[in-house]
Coordinates of C-alpha atoms in Angstrom, one line a residue:
M1 CA 6.6 3.9 12.2
H2 CA 6.4 2.1 9.0
Q3 CA 4.2 2.7 6.0
R4 CA 1.6 0.1 4.9
L5 CA 2.8 -1.5 1.6
L6 CA 0.8 -3.2 -1.1
A7 CA 1.8 -6.8 -1.5
L8 CA 1.3 -7.1 -5.2
G9 CA 0.7 -10.7 -6.3
A10 CA -0.5 -11.3 -2.7
I11 CA -2.9 -8.5 -2.1
A12 CA -4.4 -8.3 1.4
I13 CA -7.1 -10.9 1.7
L14 CA -10.5 -10.2 3.1
A15 CA -11.6 -12.6 5.7
T16 CA -14.1 -15.2 4.6
L17 CA -16.2 -14.0 7.4
P18 CA -16.8 -10.4 8.2
R19 CA -14.5 -9.5 11.1
P20 CA -16.0 -9.8 14.5
L21 CA -17.1 -6.2 15.2
A22 CA -17.7 -6.4 19.0
A23 CA -17.6 -8.8 21.9
Q24 CA -20.6 -7.4 23.7
R25 CA -24.2 -8.5 23.7
G26 CA -26.9 -6.5 21.9
G27 CA -29.0 -6.6 18.8
N28 CA -31.6 -9.1 17.7
P29 CA -32.0 -9.0 13.9
S30 CA -35.3 -10.2 12.5
T31 CA -36.3 -11.3 9.1
A32 CA -36.0 -7.8 7.8
P33 CA -35.5 -6.9 4.1
A34 CA -32.0 -7.0 2.7
D35 CA -31.7 -3.2 2.5
R36 CA -32.3 -2.8 6.3
P37 CA -29.2 -1.1 7.8
L38 CA -27.2 -3.3 10.2
P39 CA -27.9 -2.2 13.7
D40 CA -25.1 -0.4 15.6
N41 CA -23.5 -2.1 18.6
P42 CA -25.1 -0.6 21.7
A43 CA -21.9 -1.1 23.7
V44 CA -20.1 1.4 21.6
R45 CA -20.2 5.0 22.8
S46 CA -19.9 7.1 19.7
G47 CA -20.7 10.6 18.4
R48 CA -19.6 13.5 16.3
L49 CA -18.5 16.7 18.0
P50 CA -19.5 20.2 16.9
N51 CA -16.1 20.7 15.4
G52 CA -16.6 17.6 13.2
L53 CA -14.4 15.0 15.1
T54 CA -15.9 11.5 15.4
Y55 CA -15.2 9.3 18.4
Y56 CA -15.8 5.7 19.4
V57 CA -15.3 4.1 22.8
L58 CA -15.8 0.4 23.3
P59 CA -15.2 -1.5 26.6
N60 CA -13.4 -4.8 26.2
G61 CA -11.7 -6.9 28.8
Y62 CA -9.1 -8.7 26.8
P63 CA -6.3 -8.2 27.5
A64 CA -7.1 -7.0 31.0
H65 CA -5.8 -3.6 32.2
R66 CA -5.0 -2.5 28.7
A67 CA -6.5 -0.1 26.2
E68 CA -5.9 0.6 22.5
L69 CA -5.9 4.3 21.6
R70 CA -6.1 5.4 18.0
L71 CA -6.0 8.8 16.3
V72 CA -7.3 8.2 12.8
V73 CA -6.6 11.0 10.3
H74 CA -8.5 10.6 7.0
A75 CA -5.5 11.9 5.1
G76 CA -2.6 10.0 3.5
S77 CA -0.2 10.3 0.6
V78 CA -3.0 10.5 -2.0
L79 CA -3.7 14.0 -0.9
E80 CA -0.2 15.2 -1.5
D81 CA 0.4 17.9 -4.1
D82 CA 3.1 17.2 -6.8
D83 CA 5.7 19.0 -4.7
Q84 CA 4.7 17.1 -1.4
R85 CA 5.5 13.5 -2.3
G86 CA 6.4 11.9 1.0
L87 CA 5.3 14.6 3.4
A88 CA 2.4 12.7 4.8
H89 CA 4.8 10.0 6.0
L90 CA 7.5 12.4 7.1
L91 CA 4.9 14.3 9.1
E92 CA 3.9 11.1 10.9
H93 CA 7.5 10.7 12.0
L94 CA 7.7 14.3 13.3
A95 CA 4.6 13.8 15.3
F96 CA 6.7 12.0 17.9
D97 CA 9.2 14.8 18.1
G98 CA 7.5 17.7 19.9
S99 CA 4.1 19.0 20.7
T100 CA 2.3 21.5 22.9
H101 CA 2.3 19.3 26.1
F102 CA 5.2 17.1 25.2
P103 CA 8.1 19.2 23.9
G104 CA 11.1 17.7 22.2
H105 CA 11.2 13.9 22.9
A106 CA 9.1 14.1 26.0
V107 CA 6.5 11.8 24.6
W108 CA 9.0 9.0 24.2
D109 CA 10.4 9.6 27.7
Y110 CA 7.0 9.5 29.3
L111 CA 5.7 6.5 27.4
E112 CA 8.8 4.4 28.1
R113 CA 8.6 5.3 31.8
A114 CA 5.1 4.0 31.8
G115 CA 6.4 0.7 30.6
M116 CA 5.4 1.0 26.9
R117 CA 7.6 -0.4 24.1
V118 CA 8.4 1.3 20.8
G119 CA 6.9 -0.5 17.9
A120 CA 4.8 -2.9 20.0
D121 CA 2.9 -0.3 22.0
I122 CA 3.8 3.0 20.3
N123 CA 3.5 3.2 16.5
A124 CA 1.9 4.9 13.5
V125 CA 1.3 4.0 9.9
T126 CA 0.8 6.2 6.8
S127 CA -1.0 4.7 3.8
Y128 CA -2.4 6.2 0.7
D129 CA -5.8 7.1 2.2
E130 CA -5.2 7.6 6.0
T131 CA -2.7 8.0 8.8
V132 CA -3.3 6.1 12.1
Y133 CA -1.5 6.7 15.3
R134 CA -1.5 3.9 17.9
L135 CA -0.9 3.7 21.6
T136 CA -1.4 0.6 23.8
I137 CA -1.5 1.8 27.4
P138 CA -2.1 0.3 30.9
T139 CA -5.5 1.3 32.3
D140 CA -4.8 0.5 35.9
S141 CA -3.3 4.0 36.2
T142 CA -5.7 6.9 35.7
P143 CA -2.9 9.4 35.0
V144 CA -1.4 7.2 32.2
L145 CA -4.8 7.0 30.5
A146 CA -5.3 10.7 30.8
S147 CA -1.8 11.4 29.4
G148 CA -2.4 8.9 26.5
L149 CA -5.5 10.9 25.5
Q150 CA -3.6 14.1 25.7
I151 CA -0.9 12.7 23.4
L152 CA -3.6 11.9 20.9
A153 CA -5.0 15.5 21.2
D154 CA -1.5 16.9 20.7
W155 CA -1.0 14.8 17.5
A156 CA -4.4 16.2 16.3
H157 CA -3.7 19.8 16.9
G158 CA -0.5 20.6 18.8
L159 CA 2.5 19.5 16.7
T160 CA 5.6 21.7 16.9
L161 CA 7.2 20.6 13.6
D162 CA 10.6 21.9 14.7
S163 CA 13.2 22.6 11.9
A164 CA 16.0 20.8 13.8
E165 CA 13.9 17.7 14.3
L166 CA 13.0 17.8 10.6
E167 CA 16.7 17.5 9.7
R168 CA 17.0 14.4 11.8
E169 CA 13.8 12.7 10.7
R170 CA 14.3 13.4 7.0
K171 CA 17.5 11.3 7.3
V172 CA 15.6 8.5 9.0
V173 CA 12.9 8.4 6.3
I174 CA 15.4 8.5 3.5
E175 CA 17.2 5.6 5.1
E176 CA 13.9 3.8 5.4
W177 CA 13.4 4.4 1.7
R178 CA 16.9 2.9 0.9
L179 CA 16.4 -0.1 3.1
R180 CA 13.3 -1.1 1.1
R181 CA 15.1 -1.1 -2.2
G182 CA 15.1 -4.9 -2.5
A183 CA 13.5 -7.1 -5.2
S184 CA 10.0 -6.9 -3.8
A185 CA 10.0 -3.1 -3.7
R186 CA 11.4 -2.8 -7.2
I187 CA 8.7 -5.2 -8.5
H188 CA 6.1 -3.3 -6.5
D189 CA 7.2 0.0 -8.0
R190 CA 6.8 -1.3 -11.6
Q191 CA 3.5 -3.1 -11.0
L192 CA 1.7 -0.5 -9.1
P193 CA 1.4 2.0 -11.9
V194 CA -0.3 -0.8 -14.0
L195 CA -2.6 -1.8 -11.2
L196 CA -3.7 1.8 -10.4
A197 CA -3.3 3.3 -13.9
G198 CA -5.4 6.4 -14.5
S199 CA -5.9 7.2 -10.8
R200 CA -4.4 9.8 -8.5
Y201 CA -2.7 7.1 -6.5
V202 CA 0.0 6.5 -9.1
G203 CA 3.2 8.3 -8.1
R204 CA 2.0 8.9 -4.6
E205 CA 3.4 5.9 -2.7
P206 CA 3.5 6.7 1.0
I207 CA 7.3 6.4 1.3
G208 CA 7.6 9.4 -1.0
R209 CA 10.4 10.6 -3.3
V210 CA 13.9 11.2 -2.1
S211 CA 14.2 14.5 -4.0
T212 CA 11.2 15.9 -2.0
L213 CA 12.4 14.5 1.3
E214 CA 15.8 16.0 0.8
R215 CA 14.6 19.6 0.2
C216 CA 11.2 20.0 2.0
T217 CA 10.9 22.7 4.7
A218 CA 9.1 22.8 8.0
A219 CA 6.8 25.4 6.4
E220 CA 5.7 22.9 3.8
L221 CA 5.0 20.3 6.4
R222 CA 3.0 22.8 8.4
R223 CA 0.9 23.5 5.2
F224 CA 0.1 19.8 4.9
Y225 CA -0.7 19.6 8.6
H226 CA -2.9 22.7 8.5
D227 CA -4.7 21.5 5.4
W228 CA -5.5 18.0 6.3
Y229 CA -5.1 17.4 10.1
R230 CA -8.4 18.9 11.1
P231 CA -11.2 17.6 13.3
D232 CA -13.7 17.0 10.4
L233 CA -11.2 14.5 9.0
M234 CA -10.4 12.8 12.3
A235 CA -11.6 10.0 14.6
V236 CA -10.6 8.9 18.1
V237 CA -11.0 5.2 18.7
I238 CA -10.6 3.7 22.2
V239 CA -11.1 0.1 22.9
G240 CA -10.1 -1.7 26.1
D241 CA -10.6 -2.3 29.8
V242 CA -12.1 1.2 30.5
D243 CA -15.1 2.9 31.9
A244 CA -16.7 3.7 28.5
D245 CA -18.9 6.5 29.7
A246 CA -16.1 8.3 31.7
V247 CA -13.7 8.0 28.8
A248 CA -16.2 9.2 26.3
A249 CA -16.9 12.2 28.4
R250 CA -13.1 12.9 28.7
V251 CA -12.8 12.6 24.9
R252 CA -15.6 15.1 24.3
A253 CA -14.1 17.6 26.7
L254 CA -10.5 17.2 25.4
F255 CA -11.1 17.0 21.7
G256 CA -14.1 19.3 21.6
G257 CA -11.8 22.2 22.3
I258 CA -10.0 21.8 18.9
P259 CA -11.3 24.6 16.7
P260 CA -13.0 23.6 13.5
A261 CA -11.2 24.1 10.3
S262 CA -11.6 27.5 8.7
H263 CA -11.7 27.7 4.8
A264 CA -11.3 23.9 4.8
L265 CA -10.1 22.3 1.5
P266 CA -12.6 19.7 0.2
R267 CA -11.2 16.2 0.9
P268 CA -11.2 14.6 -2.6
I269 CA -12.2 10.9 -2.8
P270 CA -10.1 9.5 -5.6
K271 CA -11.9 7.3 -8.2
P272 CA -10.6 3.8 -8.7
P273 CA -9.1 3.1 -12.1
E274 CA -11.5 1.9 -14.8
H275 CA -10.5 0.4 -18.1
G276 CA -11.9 -2.0 -20.7
A277 CA -9.3 -4.2 -22.2
P278 CA -7.0 -6.3 -19.9
R279 CA -3.7 -4.8 -18.9
S280 CA -0.5 -6.7 -17.9
S281 CA 2.8 -6.2 -16.2
V282 CA 5.8 -8.6 -16.5
V283 CA 8.7 -7.8 -14.2
A284 CA 11.9 -9.7 -14.1
D285 CA 14.3 -8.9 -11.3
P286 CA 17.7 -10.5 -10.7
E287 CA 17.0 -10.9 -7.0
A288 CA 13.5 -12.4 -7.2
T289 CA 13.4 -15.8 -5.6
S290 CA 10.1 -17.1 -7.1
T291 CA 7.8 -16.7 -10.0
T292 CA 4.3 -15.6 -9.4
V293 CA 1.2 -14.7 -11.5
A294 CA -1.9 -12.9 -10.4
L295 CA -5.1 -12.2 -12.3
V296 CA -6.6 -9.2 -10.6
T297 CA -10.1 -7.9 -11.3
E298 CA -10.8 -4.4 -10.1
R299 CA -14.1 -2.9 -9.0
R300 CA -15.5 0.0 -6.9
H301 CA -15.3 -0.6 -3.2
R302 CA -18.6 -1.7 -1.5
A303 CA -18.9 -1.2 2.3
V304 CA -21.0 -3.5 4.5
R305 CA -23.9 -1.3 5.6
T306 CA -27.0 -3.5 5.3
E307 CA -28.1 -7.0 5.8
G308 CA -27.9 -7.5 2.0
D309 CA -24.3 -6.3 2.1
F310 CA -23.6 -8.7 4.9
R311 CA -25.0 -11.6 2.9
R312 CA -23.0 -10.6 -0.1
A313 CA -19.8 -10.5 1.9
I314 CA -20.4 -14.0 3.3
A315 CA -21.4 -15.4 -0.1
E316 CA -18.3 -13.9 -1.8
G317 CA -16.1 -15.3 0.9
M318 CA -17.7 -18.7 0.3
Y319 CA -17.0 -18.4 -3.4
D320 CA -13.3 -17.6 -2.7
D321 CA -13.1 -20.6 -0.4
L322 CA -14.7 -23.0 -2.8
L323 CA -12.7 -21.8 -5.8
G324 CA -9.5 -21.8 -3.8
A325 CA -10.2 -25.5 -2.8
R326 CA -10.4 -26.4 -6.5
L327 CA -7.2 -24.6 -7.3
D328 CA -5.5 -26.3 -4.3
E329 CA -6.8 -29.7 -5.6
A330 CA -5.3 -28.9 -9.0
A331 CA -1.9 -27.9 -7.4
H332 CA -1.7 -31.4 -5.8
G333 CA -2.8 -33.3 -8.9
E334 CA -0.7 -35.1 -11.5
H335 CA 1.0 -32.7 -13.9
A336 CA -0.1 -29.7 -11.7
P337 CA -0.2 -26.4 -13.6
F338 CA 1.2 -24.5 -10.6
L339 CA 3.0 -25.1 -7.3
S340 CA 0.3 -23.4 -5.3
A341 CA -2.7 -21.2 -6.0
R342 CA -5.5 -19.4 -4.3
A343 CA -8.5 -17.1 -4.7
S344 CA -8.8 -14.0 -2.5
S345 CA -10.3 -10.6 -2.3
G346 CA -9.1 -7.4 -0.8
T347 CA -9.0 -3.6 -0.8
P348 CA -5.6 -2.2 -1.8
V349 CA -6.8 1.4 -1.7
R350 CA -10.0 2.6 -0.1
P351 CA -12.1 3.3 -3.2
M352 CA -11.2 -0.1 -4.9
D353 CA -11.9 -3.7 -4.2
V354 CA -10.1 -6.5 -6.1
H355 CA -10.6 -10.2 -6.7
E356 CA -7.4 -12.1 -7.3
L357 CA -6.5 -15.5 -8.6
S358 CA -2.8 -16.0 -7.9
A359 CA -0.3 -18.8 -8.3
R360 CA 3.3 -19.6 -7.6
V361 CA 4.8 -21.4 -10.6
D362 CA 8.1 -22.8 -11.8
D363 CA 10.2 -20.5 -13.9
R364 CA 8.6 -21.3 -17.3
G365 CA 5.1 -22.1 -15.9
V366 CA 3.4 -18.7 -16.3
P367 CA 1.5 -19.3 -19.5
R368 CA 0.2 -22.7 -18.3
A369 CA -0.8 -21.2 -14.9
I370 CA -2.7 -18.3 -16.6
D371 CA -4.5 -20.9 -18.8
A372 CA -5.4 -23.1 -15.7
L373 CA -6.6 -20.2 -13.6
R374 CA -8.9 -18.9 -16.3
A375 CA -10.1 -22.3 -17.2
E376 CA -11.1 -23.2 -13.6
A377 CA -12.8 -19.9 -13.0
A378 CA -14.7 -20.3 -16.3
R379 CA -15.8 -23.8 -15.4
V380 CA -17.3 -22.5 -12.2
A381 CA -19.1 -19.7 -14.0
R382 CA -20.4 -22.2 -16.5
G383 CA -21.4 -25.1 -14.3
G384 CA -21.3 -23.8 -10.7
F385 CA -20.2 -25.8 -7.7
T386 CA -21.6 -29.1 -6.6
A387 CA -24.1 -29.6 -3.9
A388 CA -21.6 -31.6 -1.8
E389 CA -19.0 -28.8 -2.1
L390 CA -21.6 -26.2 -1.0
E391 CA -22.7 -28.4 2.0
R392 CA -19.1 -28.7 3.2
E393 CA -18.5 -25.0 2.8
R394 CA -21.7 -24.1 4.7
S395 CA -20.6 -26.4 7.6
A396 CA -17.1 -24.9 7.6
V397 CA -18.4 -21.3 7.7
L398 CA -20.9 -22.1 10.5
R399 CA -18.2 -24.0 12.4
R400 CA -15.9 -20.9 12.2
Y401 CA -18.8 -18.8 13.7
D402 CA -19.2 -21.3 16.4
Q403 CA -15.5 -21.1 17.2
L404 CA -15.8 -17.3 17.2
E405 CA -18.6 -17.5 19.7
T406 CA -16.5 -19.6 22.1
Q407 CA -13.7 -17.2 21.8
R408 CA -15.7 -14.0 22.4
A409 CA -14.1 -13.4 25.8
E410 CA -10.7 -13.3 24.1
L411 CA -11.3 -11.1 21.1
P412 CA -8.4 -8.7 21.4
S413 CA -9.0 -5.0 21.8
S414 CA -6.6 -4.3 18.9
Q415 CA -8.8 -6.3 16.5
L416 CA -12.0 -4.5 17.6
A417 CA -10.3 -1.2 17.2
A418 CA -9.5 -2.1 13.6
T419 CA -13.2 -2.7 12.8
L420 CA -14.1 0.7 14.3
I421 CA -11.4 2.4 12.2
D422 CA -12.8 0.8 9.1
E423 CA -16.3 1.9 10.1
Y424 CA -15.1 5.5 10.2
L425 CA -13.1 5.4 7.0
D426 CA -15.5 3.2 4.9
G427 CA -18.9 4.2 6.3
G428 CA -19.8 0.7 7.1
R429 CA -21.7 -0.5 10.2
T430 CA -20.4 -2.4 13.2
P431 CA -23.1 -4.5 14.9
S432 CA -22.6 -6.5 18.0
L433 CA -21.1 -10.0 17.8
D434 CA -24.5 -11.4 18.8
T435 CA -26.1 -9.7 15.8
E436 CA -23.4 -11.1 13.5
L437 CA -23.9 -14.6 14.8
T438 CA -27.6 -14.5 14.5
L439 CA -27.5 -13.1 11.0
A440 CA -24.8 -15.5 9.8
R441 CA -26.6 -18.6 11.2
R442 CA -29.8 -17.4 9.4
I443 CA -28.1 -16.5 6.1
V444 CA -25.5 -19.2 5.5
P445 CA -27.9 -22.1 5.1
T446 CA -29.9 -20.1 2.5
I447 CA -26.9 -19.3 0.3
G448 CA -27.4 -21.6 -2.7
L449 CA -25.6 -22.8 -5.8
A450 CA -27.3 -20.3 -8.1
E451 CA -26.2 -17.4 -5.9
L452 CA -22.6 -18.6 -6.0
R453 CA -22.7 -19.1 -9.7
R454 CA -23.9 -15.5 -10.2
I455 CA -20.8 -14.4 -8.2
A456 CA -18.6 -16.6 -10.4
M457 CA -20.1 -15.0 -13.6
E458 CA -19.6 -11.5 -12.2
R459 CA -15.9 -12.2 -11.5
T460 CA -15.1 -14.1 -14.6
T461 CA -14.6 -11.1 -16.8
D462 CA -11.8 -9.5 -18.8
S463 CA -13.2 -6.0 -18.0
N464 CA -10.9 -4.2 -15.5
L465 CA -8.6 -7.2 -15.5
V466 CA -4.9 -6.7 -14.6
V467 CA -2.4 -9.6 -15.0
L468 CA 0.7 -9.2 -12.8
V469 CA 3.7 -11.5 -13.5
S470 CA 7.1 -11.4 -11.7
G471 CA 10.1 -13.6 -11.4
P472 CA 13.8 -14.0 -11.7
A473 CA 15.7 -12.3 -14.5
S474 CA 17.6 -14.8 -16.6
V475 CA 19.4 -15.2 -19.9
P476 CA 17.6 -16.4 -22.0
P477 CA 14.5 -14.9 -20.3
V478 CA 12.0 -17.4 -18.9
L479 CA 9.1 -15.1 -18.3
P480 CA 6.6 -14.4 -21.1
T481 CA 6.5 -11.0 -22.8
P482 CA 3.5 -8.6 -22.1
E483 CA 2.5 -9.1 -25.7
S484 CA 2.3 -12.9 -25.3
V485 CA 0.2 -12.4 -22.1
A486 CA -2.1 -10.1 -24.0
A487 CA -2.4 -12.7 -26.8
A488 CA -3.3 -15.4 -24.3
L489 CA -6.0 -13.2 -22.7
A490 CA -7.5 -12.5 -26.2
R491 CA -8.4 -16.2 -26.5
P492 CA -11.4 -17.5 -24.6
P493 CA -10.7 -19.6 -21.5
R494 CA -10.1 -23.3 -22.2
A495 CA -13.3 -25.4 -21.6
L496 CA -12.8 -28.0 -18.9
P497 CA -15.0 -31.1 -18.5
P498 CA -17.6 -30.9 -15.8
Y499 CA -16.1 -31.1 -12.3
V500 CA -16.1 -34.4 -10.5
D501 CA -16.2 -34.1 -6.7
S502 CA -13.7 -36.7 -5.5
A503 CA -14.2 -35.9 -1.8
T504 CA -15.5 -38.8 0.3
A505 CA -17.2 -39.1 3.7
A506 CA -15.5 -42.5 4.3
P507 CA -13.3 -42.8 7.3
L508 CA -9.6 -42.2 6.9
L509 CA -8.9 -45.7 8.0
A510 CA -11.2 -48.5 7.0
S511 CA -10.1 -50.5 10.1
P512 CA -9.0 -48.6 13.2
P513 CA -5.7 -49.8 14.6
A514 CA -5.6 -52.0 17.7
P515 CA -5.6 -49.9 20.9
G516 CA -2.2 -49.3 22.5
R517 CA -1.2 -47.7 25.7
V518 CA 0.8 -44.8 27.1
V519 CA 4.2 -46.0 28.2
Y520 CA 5.7 -42.7 29.2
A521 CA 4.2 -39.3 30.0
M522 CA 5.7 -35.9 30.7
H523 CA 3.9 -32.7 31.8
F524 CA 5.2 -29.1 31.4
D525 CA 3.0 -27.0 33.7
S526 CA 4.5 -23.7 32.7
L527 CA 3.7 -24.3 29.0
G528 CA 0.5 -26.3 29.5
I529 CA 1.9 -29.2 27.5
D530 CA 1.6 -32.9 27.9
I531 CA 3.8 -35.3 25.9
W532 CA 2.9 -39.0 25.7
T533 CA 4.9 -41.8 24.2
L534 CA 2.7 -44.7 23.0
S535 CA 3.5 -48.4 22.9
N536 CA 4.0 -48.3 19.2
G537 CA 6.6 -45.5 19.5
V538 CA 4.4 -42.6 18.4
R539 CA 4.8 -39.3 20.4
V540 CA 1.6 -37.3 21.1
I541 CA 1.9 -33.6 22.1
L542 CA -1.2 -32.1 23.7

């Protein structure tokens, strides 16, 4: 049961393609206007119970005889009061230590007897905005499935929160806090207040504060549980090799009996930080093993609800791909300004999206990297991409969708469950895979250079910009000061000459080599591997 951590300088990347939302057939989008809502996947059984709880059930056959069960609580560490820092995470630990139908450690004993593994099949995660409990259970046993649903219901409304178990778990969580006191955590702790400055998230990291963990009482945990673990802030997600109608009926019967919250506190939706001038953080740590720089542009989160949103998500992913390819080209050129670089987008906290240009540099290379990242982004905003770049990117995106279609029978239930969790928490829509494929194949060929340039101009701004620098501490220091970073940002980006596309469609070898022959072959049936030795000595592994 580990908290989800922000990887500053490498913030979670959004996929270039919207994630596959279902593996079932259904939906036939037409040439509807961009504000038309995305159609729901007809294979998903979903609803909202009178007590406010939301449920989703999706049949999926991969892997066979398995199901992913999730209890999603729209409550995380951002909801903690000043004297509750860390209680959301501690409560998650105690959820496994006694409930109405599984007293003491009975839940562990039962799940392990059913062949489930701690961590792999039984886990939970607490983040700023939500807490998610996860079970992966066999479905070839009806009693095991029924018990799994009962465990979720107990987590939702039947926790014991025993004082003796609290004493044990507080030590576990404090030790977890101590174990993450390495360089990355120290850098994270200093950069996070800069990234999220002015928002409620600052100071409410899910791991909590040791002072609170050491002294909190069972009564205080029960207060957080009572305030925020309530059906109007919960969803049950079940994806796997199940009879969807039967499971949905069982969910309605089991979870519908949870009483609605009385005198419920309003669930605040924290605002993302907003600021004008750029901000920067420079952190030197004696145990840091590399130097990194990230230019992070913050903006309000936008969920994918309509066909227009879907188009925007694809176009922004294509922009990241194309800009990333230019940065990679620069990293491999003569006198490269950085060792590696990339463009990415992500959602570090639910209300906020970010776009990031990040690079790994040598110890004294931060100023040069900042200059190069800004210059390349400005060149794209000024002149756009080339027609050849766009055509290659369109082909790559469509090829990935083709690959997705061929793999539809092997989309794992865990991945599909994650998309339904996001739908509940973000308010997005989850169409069928067929709908996604049809939309993408219609939209991708129509995304043009002007549209991508508009995205570049939107993202090339100093408004809501945060620069994060980290690297080894040294004497004399090799990292720039925050003041020098601010001075560099005050200057306009350096103007680069128009981009020259050096890619070629010529074959890799002008003259193919003379054919040879296989002189030795081995087959490993258990691994599905063939190894050939060719007459010129080359070994080929298939």
